[in-house]
PDB file of C-alpha atoms in Angstrom:
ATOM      1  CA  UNK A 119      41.679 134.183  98.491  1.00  0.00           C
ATOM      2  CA  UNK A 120      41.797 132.107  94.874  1.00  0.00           C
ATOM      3  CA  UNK A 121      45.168 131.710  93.317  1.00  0.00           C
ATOM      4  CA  UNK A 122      46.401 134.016  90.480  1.00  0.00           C
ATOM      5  CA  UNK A 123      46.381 131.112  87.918  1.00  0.00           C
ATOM      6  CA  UNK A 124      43.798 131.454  85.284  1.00  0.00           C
ATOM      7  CA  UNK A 125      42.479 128.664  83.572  1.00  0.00           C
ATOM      8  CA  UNK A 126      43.340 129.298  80.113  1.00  0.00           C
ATOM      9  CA  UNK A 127      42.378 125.861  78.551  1.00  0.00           C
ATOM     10  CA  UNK A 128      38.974 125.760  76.698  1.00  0.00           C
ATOM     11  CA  UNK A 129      39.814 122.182  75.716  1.00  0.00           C
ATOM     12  CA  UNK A 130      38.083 122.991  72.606  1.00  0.00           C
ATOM     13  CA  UNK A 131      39.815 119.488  71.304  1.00  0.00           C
ATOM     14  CA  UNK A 132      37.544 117.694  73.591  1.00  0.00           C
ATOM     15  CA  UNK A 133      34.587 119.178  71.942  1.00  0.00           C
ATOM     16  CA  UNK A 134      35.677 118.229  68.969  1.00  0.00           C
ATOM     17  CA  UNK A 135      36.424 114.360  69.515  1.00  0.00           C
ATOM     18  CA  UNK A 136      33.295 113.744  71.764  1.00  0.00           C
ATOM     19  CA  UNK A 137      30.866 115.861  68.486  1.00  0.00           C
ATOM     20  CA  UNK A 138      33.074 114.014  65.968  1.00  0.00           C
ATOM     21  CA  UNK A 139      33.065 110.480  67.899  1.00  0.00           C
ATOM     22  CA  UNK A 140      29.121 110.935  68.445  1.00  0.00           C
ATOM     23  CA  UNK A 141      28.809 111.652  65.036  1.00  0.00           C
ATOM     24  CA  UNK A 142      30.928 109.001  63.277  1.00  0.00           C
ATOM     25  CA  UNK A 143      29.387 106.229  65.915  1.00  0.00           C
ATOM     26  CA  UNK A 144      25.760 107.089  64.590  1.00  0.00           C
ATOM     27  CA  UNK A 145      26.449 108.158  61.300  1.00  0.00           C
ATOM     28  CA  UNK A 146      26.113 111.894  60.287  1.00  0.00           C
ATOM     29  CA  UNK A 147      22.903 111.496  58.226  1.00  0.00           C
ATOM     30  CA  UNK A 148      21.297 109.750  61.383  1.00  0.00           C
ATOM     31  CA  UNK A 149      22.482 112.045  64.311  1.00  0.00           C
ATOM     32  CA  UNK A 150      19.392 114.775  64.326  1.00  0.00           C
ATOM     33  CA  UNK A 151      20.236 118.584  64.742  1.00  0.00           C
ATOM     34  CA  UNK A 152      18.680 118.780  68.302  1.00  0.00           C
ATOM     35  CA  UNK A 153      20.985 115.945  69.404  1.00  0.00           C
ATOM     36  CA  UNK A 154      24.124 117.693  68.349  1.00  0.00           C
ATOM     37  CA  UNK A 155      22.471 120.542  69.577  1.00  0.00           C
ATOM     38  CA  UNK A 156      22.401 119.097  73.131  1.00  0.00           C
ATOM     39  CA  UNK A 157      25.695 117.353  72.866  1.00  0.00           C
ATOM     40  CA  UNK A 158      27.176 120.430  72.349  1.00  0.00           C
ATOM     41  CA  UNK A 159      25.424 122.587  75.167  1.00  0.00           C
ATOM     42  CA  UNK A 160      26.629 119.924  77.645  1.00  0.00           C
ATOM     43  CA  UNK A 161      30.514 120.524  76.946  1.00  0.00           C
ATOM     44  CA  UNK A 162      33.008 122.907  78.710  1.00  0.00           C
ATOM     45  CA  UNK A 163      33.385 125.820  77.444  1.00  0.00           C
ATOM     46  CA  UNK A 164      30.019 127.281  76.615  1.00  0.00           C
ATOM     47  CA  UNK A 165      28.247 129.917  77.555  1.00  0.00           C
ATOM     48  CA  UNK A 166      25.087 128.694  77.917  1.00  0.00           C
ATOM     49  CA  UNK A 167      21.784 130.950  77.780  1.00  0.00           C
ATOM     50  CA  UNK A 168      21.172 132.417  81.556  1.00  0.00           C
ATOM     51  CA  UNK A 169      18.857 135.309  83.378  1.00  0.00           C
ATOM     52  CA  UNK A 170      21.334 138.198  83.825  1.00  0.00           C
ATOM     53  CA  UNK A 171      21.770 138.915  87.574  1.00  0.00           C
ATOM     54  CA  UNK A 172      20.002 135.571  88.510  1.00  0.00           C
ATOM     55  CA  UNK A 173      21.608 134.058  91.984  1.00  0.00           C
ATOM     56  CA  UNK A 174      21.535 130.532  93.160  1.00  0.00           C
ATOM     57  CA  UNK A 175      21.295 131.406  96.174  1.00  0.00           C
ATOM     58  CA  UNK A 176      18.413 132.900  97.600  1.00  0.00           C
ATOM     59  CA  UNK A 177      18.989 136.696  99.303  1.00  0.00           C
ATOM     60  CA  UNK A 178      22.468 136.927  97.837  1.00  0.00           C
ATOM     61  CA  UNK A 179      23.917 139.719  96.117  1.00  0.00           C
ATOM     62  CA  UNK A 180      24.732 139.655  92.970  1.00  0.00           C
ATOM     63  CA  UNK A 181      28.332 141.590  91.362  1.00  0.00           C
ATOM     64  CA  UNK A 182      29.939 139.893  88.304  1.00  0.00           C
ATOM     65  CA  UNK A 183      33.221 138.848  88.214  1.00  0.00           C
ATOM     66  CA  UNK A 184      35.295 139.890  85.197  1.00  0.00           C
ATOM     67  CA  UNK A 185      35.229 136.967  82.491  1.00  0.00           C
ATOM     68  CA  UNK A 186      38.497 136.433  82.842  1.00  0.00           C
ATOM     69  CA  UNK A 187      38.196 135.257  86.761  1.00  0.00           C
ATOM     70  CA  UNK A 188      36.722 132.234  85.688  1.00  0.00           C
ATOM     71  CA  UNK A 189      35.608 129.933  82.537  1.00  0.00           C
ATOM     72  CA  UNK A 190      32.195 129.395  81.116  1.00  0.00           C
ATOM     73  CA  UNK A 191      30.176 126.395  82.098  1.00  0.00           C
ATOM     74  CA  UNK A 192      27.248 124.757  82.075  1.00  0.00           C
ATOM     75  CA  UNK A 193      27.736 122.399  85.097  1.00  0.00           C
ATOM     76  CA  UNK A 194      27.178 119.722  86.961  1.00  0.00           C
ATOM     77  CA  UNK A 195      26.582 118.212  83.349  1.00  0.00           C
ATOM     78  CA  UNK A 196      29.780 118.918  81.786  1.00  0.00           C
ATOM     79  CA  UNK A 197      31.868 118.998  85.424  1.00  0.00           C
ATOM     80  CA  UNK A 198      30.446 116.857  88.385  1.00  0.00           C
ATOM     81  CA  UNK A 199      30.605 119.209  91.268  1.00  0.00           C
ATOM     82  CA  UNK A 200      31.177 117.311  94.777  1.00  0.00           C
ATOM     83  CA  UNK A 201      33.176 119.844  97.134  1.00  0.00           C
ATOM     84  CA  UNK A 202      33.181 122.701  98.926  1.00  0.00           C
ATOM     85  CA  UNK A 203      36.026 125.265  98.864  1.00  0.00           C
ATOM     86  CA  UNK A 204      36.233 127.542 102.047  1.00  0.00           C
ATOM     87  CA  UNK A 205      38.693 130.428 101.991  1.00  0.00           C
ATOM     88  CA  UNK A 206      39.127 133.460 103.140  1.00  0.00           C
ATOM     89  CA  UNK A 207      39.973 136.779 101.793  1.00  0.00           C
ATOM     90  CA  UNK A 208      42.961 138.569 103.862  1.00  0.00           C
ATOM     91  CA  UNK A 209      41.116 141.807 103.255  1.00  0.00           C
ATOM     92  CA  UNK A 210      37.724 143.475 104.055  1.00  0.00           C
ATOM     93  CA  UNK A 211      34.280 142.269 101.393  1.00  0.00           C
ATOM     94  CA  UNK A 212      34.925 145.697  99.519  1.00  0.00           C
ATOM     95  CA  UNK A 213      38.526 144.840  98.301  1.00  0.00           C
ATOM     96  CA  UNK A 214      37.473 141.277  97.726  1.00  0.00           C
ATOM     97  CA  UNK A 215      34.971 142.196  95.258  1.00  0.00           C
ATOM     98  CA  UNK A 216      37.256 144.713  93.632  1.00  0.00           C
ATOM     99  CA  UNK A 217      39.846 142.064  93.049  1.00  0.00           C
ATOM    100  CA  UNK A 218      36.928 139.900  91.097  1.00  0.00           C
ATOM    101  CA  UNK A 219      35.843 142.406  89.287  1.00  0.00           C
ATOM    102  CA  UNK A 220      39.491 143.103  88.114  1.00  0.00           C
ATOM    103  CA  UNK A 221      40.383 141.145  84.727  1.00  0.00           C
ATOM    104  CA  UNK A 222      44.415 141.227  86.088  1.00  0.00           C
ATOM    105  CA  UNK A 223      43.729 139.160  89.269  1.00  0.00           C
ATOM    106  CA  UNK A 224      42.928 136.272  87.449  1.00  0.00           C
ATOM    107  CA  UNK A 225      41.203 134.398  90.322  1.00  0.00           C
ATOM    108  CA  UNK A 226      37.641 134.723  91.951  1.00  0.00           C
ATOM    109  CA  UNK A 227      35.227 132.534  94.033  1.00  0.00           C
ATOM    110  CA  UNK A 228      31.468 131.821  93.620  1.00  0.00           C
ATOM    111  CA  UNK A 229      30.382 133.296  96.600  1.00  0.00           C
ATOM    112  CA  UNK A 230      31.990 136.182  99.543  1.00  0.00           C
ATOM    113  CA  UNK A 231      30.572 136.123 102.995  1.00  0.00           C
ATOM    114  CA  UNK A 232      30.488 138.995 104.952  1.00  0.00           C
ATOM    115  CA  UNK A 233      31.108 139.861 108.832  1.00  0.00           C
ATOM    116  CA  UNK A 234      27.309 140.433 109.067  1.00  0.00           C
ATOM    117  CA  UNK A 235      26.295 137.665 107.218  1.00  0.00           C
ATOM    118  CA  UNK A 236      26.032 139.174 103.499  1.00  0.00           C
ATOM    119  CA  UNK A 237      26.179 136.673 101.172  1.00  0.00           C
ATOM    120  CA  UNK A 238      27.583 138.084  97.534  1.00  0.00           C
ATOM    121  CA  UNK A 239      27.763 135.892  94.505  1.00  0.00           C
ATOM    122  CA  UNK A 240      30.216 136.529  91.951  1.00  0.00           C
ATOM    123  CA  UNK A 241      30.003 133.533  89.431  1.00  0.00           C
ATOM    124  CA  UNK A 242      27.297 131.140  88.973  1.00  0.00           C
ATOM    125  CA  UNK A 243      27.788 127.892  89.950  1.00  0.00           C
ATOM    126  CA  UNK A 244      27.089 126.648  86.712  1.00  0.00           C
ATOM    127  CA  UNK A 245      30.487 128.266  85.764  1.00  0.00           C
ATOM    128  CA  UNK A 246      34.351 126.910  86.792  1.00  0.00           C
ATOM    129  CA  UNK A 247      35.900 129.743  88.960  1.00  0.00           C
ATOM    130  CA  UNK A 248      39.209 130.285  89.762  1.00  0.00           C
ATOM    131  CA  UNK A 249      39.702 129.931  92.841  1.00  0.00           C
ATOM    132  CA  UNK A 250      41.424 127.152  93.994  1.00  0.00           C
ATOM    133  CA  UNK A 251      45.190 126.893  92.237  1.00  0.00           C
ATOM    134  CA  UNK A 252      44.274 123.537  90.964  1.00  0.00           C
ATOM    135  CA  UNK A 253      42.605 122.693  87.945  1.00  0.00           C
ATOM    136  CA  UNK A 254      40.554 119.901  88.687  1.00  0.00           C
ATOM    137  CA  UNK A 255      39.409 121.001  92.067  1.00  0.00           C
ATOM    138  CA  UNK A 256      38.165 123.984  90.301  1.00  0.00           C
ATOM    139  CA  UNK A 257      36.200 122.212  87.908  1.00  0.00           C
ATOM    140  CA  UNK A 258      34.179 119.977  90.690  1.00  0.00           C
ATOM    141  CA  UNK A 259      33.848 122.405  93.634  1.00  0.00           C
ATOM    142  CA  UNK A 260      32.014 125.832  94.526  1.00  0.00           C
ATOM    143  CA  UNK A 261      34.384 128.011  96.156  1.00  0.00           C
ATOM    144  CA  UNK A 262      33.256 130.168  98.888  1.00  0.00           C
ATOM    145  CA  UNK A 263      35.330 133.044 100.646  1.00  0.00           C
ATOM    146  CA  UNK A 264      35.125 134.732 103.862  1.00  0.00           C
ATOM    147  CA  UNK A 265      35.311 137.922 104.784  1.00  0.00           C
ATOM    148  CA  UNK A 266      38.510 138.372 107.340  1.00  0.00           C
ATOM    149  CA  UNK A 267      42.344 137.601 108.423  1.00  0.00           C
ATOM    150  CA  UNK A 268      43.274 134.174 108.735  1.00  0.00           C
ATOM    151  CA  UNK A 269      44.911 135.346 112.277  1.00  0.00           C
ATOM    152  CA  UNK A 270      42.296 136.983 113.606  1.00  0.00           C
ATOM    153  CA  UNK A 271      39.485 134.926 115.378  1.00  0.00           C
ATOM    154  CA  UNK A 272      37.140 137.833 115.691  1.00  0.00           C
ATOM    155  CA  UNK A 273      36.343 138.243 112.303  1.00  0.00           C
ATOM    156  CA  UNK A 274      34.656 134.703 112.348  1.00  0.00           C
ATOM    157  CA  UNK A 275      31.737 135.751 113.698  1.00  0.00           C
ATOM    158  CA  UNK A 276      28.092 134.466 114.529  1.00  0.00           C
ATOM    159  CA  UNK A 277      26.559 136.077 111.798  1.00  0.00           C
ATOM    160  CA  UNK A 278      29.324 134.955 109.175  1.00  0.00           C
ATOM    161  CA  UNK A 279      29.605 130.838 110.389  1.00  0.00           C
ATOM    162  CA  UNK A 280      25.168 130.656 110.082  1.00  0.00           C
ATOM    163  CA  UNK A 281      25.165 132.496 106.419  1.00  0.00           C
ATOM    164  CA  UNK A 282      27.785 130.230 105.176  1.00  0.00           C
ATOM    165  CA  UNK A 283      26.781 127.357 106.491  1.00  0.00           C
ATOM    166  CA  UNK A 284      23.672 127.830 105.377  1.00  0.00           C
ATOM    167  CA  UNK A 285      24.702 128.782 102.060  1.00  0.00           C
ATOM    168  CA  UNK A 286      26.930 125.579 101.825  1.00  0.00           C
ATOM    169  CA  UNK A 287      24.163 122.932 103.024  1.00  0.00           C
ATOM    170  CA  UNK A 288      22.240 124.462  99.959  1.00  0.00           C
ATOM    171  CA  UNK A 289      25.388 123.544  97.412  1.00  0.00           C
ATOM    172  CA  UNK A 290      25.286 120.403  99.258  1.00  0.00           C
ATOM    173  CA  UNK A 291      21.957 119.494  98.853  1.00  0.00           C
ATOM    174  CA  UNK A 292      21.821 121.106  95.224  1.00  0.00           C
ATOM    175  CA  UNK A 293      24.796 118.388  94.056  1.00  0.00           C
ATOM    176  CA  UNK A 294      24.316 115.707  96.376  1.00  0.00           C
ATOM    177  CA  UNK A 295      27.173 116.500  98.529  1.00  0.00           C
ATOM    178  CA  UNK A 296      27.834 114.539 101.963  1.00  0.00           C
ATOM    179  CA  UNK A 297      28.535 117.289 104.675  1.00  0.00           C
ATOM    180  CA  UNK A 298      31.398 116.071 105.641  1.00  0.00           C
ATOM    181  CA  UNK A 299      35.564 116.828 106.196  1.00  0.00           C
ATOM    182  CA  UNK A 300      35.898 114.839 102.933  1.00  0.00           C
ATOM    183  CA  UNK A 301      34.148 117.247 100.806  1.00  0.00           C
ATOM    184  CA  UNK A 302      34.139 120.402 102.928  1.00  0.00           C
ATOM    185  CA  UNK A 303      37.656 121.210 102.745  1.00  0.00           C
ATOM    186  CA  UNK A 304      39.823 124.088 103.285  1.00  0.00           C
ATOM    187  CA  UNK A 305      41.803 126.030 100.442  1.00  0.00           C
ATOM    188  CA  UNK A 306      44.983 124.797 102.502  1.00  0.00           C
ATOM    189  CA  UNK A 307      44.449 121.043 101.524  1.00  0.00           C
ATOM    190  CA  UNK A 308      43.622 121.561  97.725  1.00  0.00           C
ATOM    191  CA  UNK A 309      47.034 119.683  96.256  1.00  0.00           C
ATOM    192  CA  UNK A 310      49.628 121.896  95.003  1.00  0.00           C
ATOM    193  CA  UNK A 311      48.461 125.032  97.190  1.00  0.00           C
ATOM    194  CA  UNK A 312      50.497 127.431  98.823  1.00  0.00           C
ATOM    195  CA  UNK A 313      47.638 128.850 100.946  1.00  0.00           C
ATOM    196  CA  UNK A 314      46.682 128.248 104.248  1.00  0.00           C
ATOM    197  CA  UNK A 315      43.558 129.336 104.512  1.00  0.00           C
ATOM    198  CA  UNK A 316      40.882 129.330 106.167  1.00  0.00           C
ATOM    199  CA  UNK A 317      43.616 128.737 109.138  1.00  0.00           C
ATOM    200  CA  UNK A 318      43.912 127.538 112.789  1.00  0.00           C
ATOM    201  CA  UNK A 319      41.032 130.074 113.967  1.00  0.00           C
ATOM    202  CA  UNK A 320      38.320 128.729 111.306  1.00  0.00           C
ATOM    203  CA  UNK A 321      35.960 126.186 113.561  1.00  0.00           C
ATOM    204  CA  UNK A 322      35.799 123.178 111.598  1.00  0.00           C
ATOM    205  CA  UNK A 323      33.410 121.434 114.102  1.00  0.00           C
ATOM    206  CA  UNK A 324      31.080 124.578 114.943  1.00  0.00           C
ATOM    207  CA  UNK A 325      31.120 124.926 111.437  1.00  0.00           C
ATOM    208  CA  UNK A 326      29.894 121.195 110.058  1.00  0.00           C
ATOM    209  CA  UNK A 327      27.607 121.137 112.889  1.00  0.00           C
ATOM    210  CA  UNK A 328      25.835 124.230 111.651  1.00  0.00           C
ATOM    211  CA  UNK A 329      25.757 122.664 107.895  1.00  0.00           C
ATOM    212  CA  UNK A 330      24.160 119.847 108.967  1.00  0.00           C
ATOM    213  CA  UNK A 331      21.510 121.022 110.908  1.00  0.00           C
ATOM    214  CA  UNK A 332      20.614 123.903 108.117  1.00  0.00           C
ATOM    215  CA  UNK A 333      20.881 121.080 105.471  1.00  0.00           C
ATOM    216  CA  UNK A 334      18.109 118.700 107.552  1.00  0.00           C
ATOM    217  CA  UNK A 335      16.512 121.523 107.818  1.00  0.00           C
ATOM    218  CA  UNK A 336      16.027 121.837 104.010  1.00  0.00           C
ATOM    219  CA  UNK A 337      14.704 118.082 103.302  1.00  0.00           C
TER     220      UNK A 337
END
């Protein structure tokens, strides 16, 4: 499940060097209101104007994850996304999505995919979630957990590896991202990580095989 870390950081100084630098390279009088208007929309940080409830992926649930799980965004313009985060959640979907919707756990993932294939969304992808320990990997990947143990096979089942992988060729094919072991990873190899999920039971192969063949599907 994502790290207890927080992202605290709203690196408001950025915002102010890249407005200021914009500003003094073009001159004040000569940079127009709707340019500093979209300057600013495209930095971290801001909550940009969305459809309440709205999913981005189509037949998911949607339960919001307390604002303090994760950090306003308005990516892939301000963060290029290019991975996928797989983890899973060491307890049942219920007690999953009470621990997002809890402002003390300080962590939560995009997406939660059930046993049966119930796909719940959380945070938008447009948004950095905190889910991954790391900073930087949270910034540039869509985290998605799964519904189980790490040491206990069973509770990968059919219905859980086609949802997600059909969920994840759609992030793929939303951001450009090659299906691949280089940008599907596990939570386990996201540097500085103490978590070893999704585990030895987690079918890497069954798994990329079923992303691929949903994402050809799409194009």
């Amino acid at each position: 499940m994502g790290e207890k870390t927080g992202d605290s950081d709203r690196r408001i100084g950025r915002r102010a060097l890249l407005i200021g630098g914009a500003a003094a390279a073009v001159g004040t009088g000569l940079l127009a209101r709707d340019e500093l208007a979209r300057l600013y929309w495209r930095l971290p940080g801001v909550r940009r104007a969305r459809v309440e409830g709205a999913v981005d992926f189509r037949g998911a649930r949607w339960v919001a994850a307390s604002e303090e799980n994760f950090r306003w965004a308005d990516r892939p313009d301000d963060y290029g996304i290019d991975l996928v985060v797989i983890h899973v959640t060491q307890g049942d979907l219920g007690s999953a999505v009470k621990a997002f919707e809890d402002p003390g756990h300080r962590a939560a993932a995009h997406y939660i995919v059930g046993k049966e294939g119930r796909v719940t969304q959380m945070v938008r992808e447009l948004d950095v979630a905190y889910h991954a320990g790391n900073r930087s990997y949270n910034e540039r990947s869509v985290g998605i957990e799964h519904e189980g143990f790490v040491d206990r096979p069973e509770d990968f089942t059919d219905a859980m590896y086609a949802a997600s992988a059909r969920l994840t060729a759609a992030v793929c094919r939303r951001y450009g991202i090659p299906v691949d072991r280089e940008h599907v990873i596990g939570h386990v190899e996201v540097p500085g990580t103490d978590h070893t999920d999704p585990g030895g039971h987690w079918d890497w192969d069954r798994y990329l095989r079923l992303v691929a063949q949903a994402r050809a599907a799409m194009a």
